[in-house]
Amino acid sequence: MKIINIKNSILASLFAIPVFAATPAINQMGFAPKAEKIIIIPGNDGYPVEVRNLSGKKVLDLKPSLVWEWEYSNEEVQIYDISKITTPGTYRLFRNGAYLGNPIEIKEDAYREVTQAAFKWFYFQRASMALEPKYAGKWARAAGQMDNKVIIYGTDALTSGKKNAKAKYMNSSKGWYDAGDYGKYIVNSGITVYTILQLYEHFPEFVDKLSLNIPNTSKNLPDLLEEVKYNLDWMLTMQDKDGGVYHKVTTLKFGGSVLPESDVADRYAIIKNVTASLDFAGALAQASVVYSKFDKAYADKMLKAAEKAWAWAKKNPKAIYKQPDDVQTGSYVHDGEDAMDEFRFAAGELYNATKKEEYLNELKTNPMNGNGPWWGDMNMLGIYRVATGATIFGDSLSKAAEKILIDEANSLKAEGDTSGYRLPMHKWNWNWGSNSAVANNGIILLHAYYITGNVAYLNGAQKCLDYLLGKNPFEMSYVTGFGYRSPRNPHHRPSEGDLVDDPVPGMLVGGPHLGKQDINLDGTENWKCPNYASSDMPALAYLDDRCSYATNEVAINWNAPLGYLAGALQAIYEGNNFMKGKGLK
Ligand code: G3I
Ligand code: 9MR
C-alpha cells in the first residue's frame, strides 16, 4: 500500500480551496458503542475534521490523517478513527464548517435489523409455496414451481434422445431458490446451510431471540432453524435410493424475469455426483446435531441420509458433475474439481456427529488446508470444526487446524492493516461474488477471535461488515433496503417480476470484480450491460442494474455469511460468548 507524503498534501491543501467536501464512507447501519469505528474520507484534504453530536456540540477533533492510496480503486483516502466516542447517539462530521454527509449512528442493536433481514430473505426465496402479506408484506406472491413432479434428467424423450422413452418423476418440493434464478442447487445449499447453522451452534441464545416473522410450523424451533428446515426438507428429496444425491432441480435453460407462477417450463432433477453427495453429507450431518435436541427422529433421518451419501461418494469418487450440453443453468463445478475438499468437510461433520473411526481416518489421510471457504472449496469450513473441537478431534488434529486458521487470519489482518480502506481482502477475492468473500473473510477473523480472544481479529471482522454496509468507494450499502443508499435494481427475478418498486429487502448483491461476464464487450449481446468496468479497478467494477448478473445478482451463499457476520458481531457486542464459553480458552 502507498502512503502519500502527508507534508505535500497538507501544503497543497493550505493553498488549494477545497472544491468539494468528500462524503465519508461509513458503515451506514452504524456501530455498537464498544466497537471499533473507522471512517474513510476520500481525498487528501489537509484540514482537520470535527465530530459533532446532533445538537451541534463538538465531541471530537480529528487531525488531518495520512493520505493512503487504495490499489483496488486507485483512490487517495484518509482514515479516521472515532472509536473513543461510545455514547449512543447520532454524530456528524464537519470540515471547515462544512457538513460532510452520512450521519453516524452509535447504538446498542446496530446490526439486529440487518441480521434479521438477511435471514428473513431466505423465506422470500421459498419455492413451492405462496408468500402471504402478513409475512411478505408488499412482496407477497403466489406459489410457483411446486416441484412435486420433477422429471429425472435423462429419462424423458427430450433428454434421453429416445422418442419412446417413459419419463421418470420424483417429488422434490420446497427448498430455496438459489439466487436471482429459480434453480435449486445442492452444492450451494451445502455451504449455505452450514454457515447459517454455525450461527446457532456458536450463539444459540442470541438466535433463540432472533424473530424473523415467518410461518412457524414446528412449535419448538427458533425461527432461524424453522427457516433452514424448509431447505433441509428439500435436500432430503434429492437423495436417490442408492444414496447418491442429484446436483440440482432447474429448467434446462434460465427462464425470463417473471414471477415463479409464470415460470412454467419443465424442471429436471439433474445427475447424481460426488460433490453434491458430499456437500449433502456434511450439511446434514451438522444439521442432525443441531436439530437433535428439538426433533430426534428428524435428526436421525438426516444422519442416516448423510452416511448413505458418504458411502455413495466413497464408491464414486470420480463422479464429478459434468454439465450436459442441453443444460444451461448454473453448473456449480469449477476447473480442477477433485472433491478432496468436500471429502474433508463431510468427514469432519460426520465424525463430529457419529465419532466413527472411519471419518477420523479420512481426516488423517486427507488433511485439510486453509483454502476457501466458497462453494468450490470447503476446506475452511472443515478447519472451523476441527480447530474449535479439540475435545472431539484430539489436540494434534485440532492444533494443526488452529494453526492453519490463525495463519490465514493473520494474512487477512496484514492485508487490512495496510489497505487504504482497511479491508481484509486478498487480491484473488475480487471475483464473482466478491462481497461474499468479504463476509467469509470476516468469519475467518471471528474464528481467530474465538480461539485467541485477540480483539484485533474482532476489529478485522468489523471492518468487513463496514465495507459491505457502506465503507466502500460507492458510499453505498450493498444490502437492499438498508443504508442511506442501497441497490435498487438487483438481478433477482422476483424483484423484477413483481412490479414493486422496492427490491425484496435484505439481499447482499454479488459486488464488484473485473470478470466482465455480463458486459456487451463486442456490441453483439444487447441483453448484456454497458461497460461498467472501464476503470479496470476491481473495487469500482459494479453496476446497480438487473443486466449485471455478475456483480448485482443475489445468492443464498452470499446472504448466509452476511447474516452470520452481522449476527455474530451483534451477539458479541450484546455480551454473548462463543458457544457459551464451552471448549475454548
Ligand atoms: O476459480 C477460478 C480462479 O482460479 C480464477 O483465477 C478466476 C479468474 O476469474 O476464476 C475463478 O473461477 C470463477 C468461479 O466463479 C469461482 O470464483 C469463474 O471465473 C466465475 O465465472 C465463477 O462464477 C460463478 C458463476 O455462477 C458463473 O458460473 C459464481 O462463483 C457463482 O456464484 C455463480 O452462481 C450462480 C449460479 O450458477 C446460478 N444461480 C445464480 C448464481 C449467482 O450468480
Ligand atoms: O439469470 C441468470 C443468473 O442467475 C446466472 O447467474 C447468470 C450466469 O449463469 O445467467 C443469468 O441468465 C442470463 C443467461 O446467462 C444469458 N441470457 C440472459 C439471462 C438473464 O440475464
XYZ file of C-alpha atoms in Angstrom, residues 189-190 193-194 197-198 201 228 232 235-236 239 245 276-293 296 298-310 342-356 359 378 385 393:
64
model
C -27.180 -25.318 -0.371
C -24.393 -27.164 1.446
C -26.949 -24.330 5.384
C -23.622 -24.929 7.129
C -26.394 -23.321 11.336
C -22.928 -22.292 12.557
C -24.079 -23.576 17.167
C -33.378 -23.773 7.396
C -33.289 -29.369 4.544
C -32.404 -31.557 0.243
C -33.663 -34.874 1.617
C -31.159 -38.357 -2.482
C -27.546 -37.055 -4.470
C -23.322 -32.849 -4.324
C -23.355 -36.075 -2.291
C -20.524 -34.900 -0.018
C -21.876 -31.374 0.492
C -25.219 -33.017 1.316
C -23.486 -35.407 3.738
C -21.608 -32.642 5.579
C -24.519 -30.247 5.890
C -26.988 -32.907 7.012
C -24.539 -34.384 9.496
C -24.130 -30.908 11.036
C -27.914 -30.399 10.957
C -28.515 -33.750 12.681
C -26.501 -32.485 15.675
C -28.254 -29.099 15.750
C -31.822 -30.466 15.399
C -31.306 -33.468 17.704
C -32.415 -31.509 20.766
C -34.658 -36.602 17.416
C -35.765 -35.801 12.129
C -32.141 -35.601 13.255
C -31.715 -39.375 12.936
C -33.260 -39.317 9.451
C -30.748 -36.678 8.345
C -27.777 -38.511 9.826
C -28.773 -41.756 8.143
C -29.089 -39.944 4.813
C -25.722 -38.251 5.369
C -23.929 -41.548 5.973
C -25.581 -43.077 2.903
C -24.445 -40.147 0.780
C -20.891 -40.528 2.118
C -15.694 -31.958 0.023
C -14.450 -35.326 1.403
C -12.601 -33.467 4.196
C -15.601 -31.247 5.016
C -18.027 -34.196 5.112
C -15.635 -36.354 7.145
C -15.287 -33.622 9.793
C -19.043 -33.235 10.159
C -19.718 -36.991 10.134
C -17.071 -37.594 12.799
C -18.493 -34.739 14.875
C -21.933 -36.392 14.616
C -21.003 -40.085 14.945
C -17.439 -40.340 16.410
C -16.904 -43.269 13.960
C -14.347 -40.474 9.340
C -14.989 -26.330 1.586
C -14.977 -27.546 13.001
C -10.856 -34.360 17.352
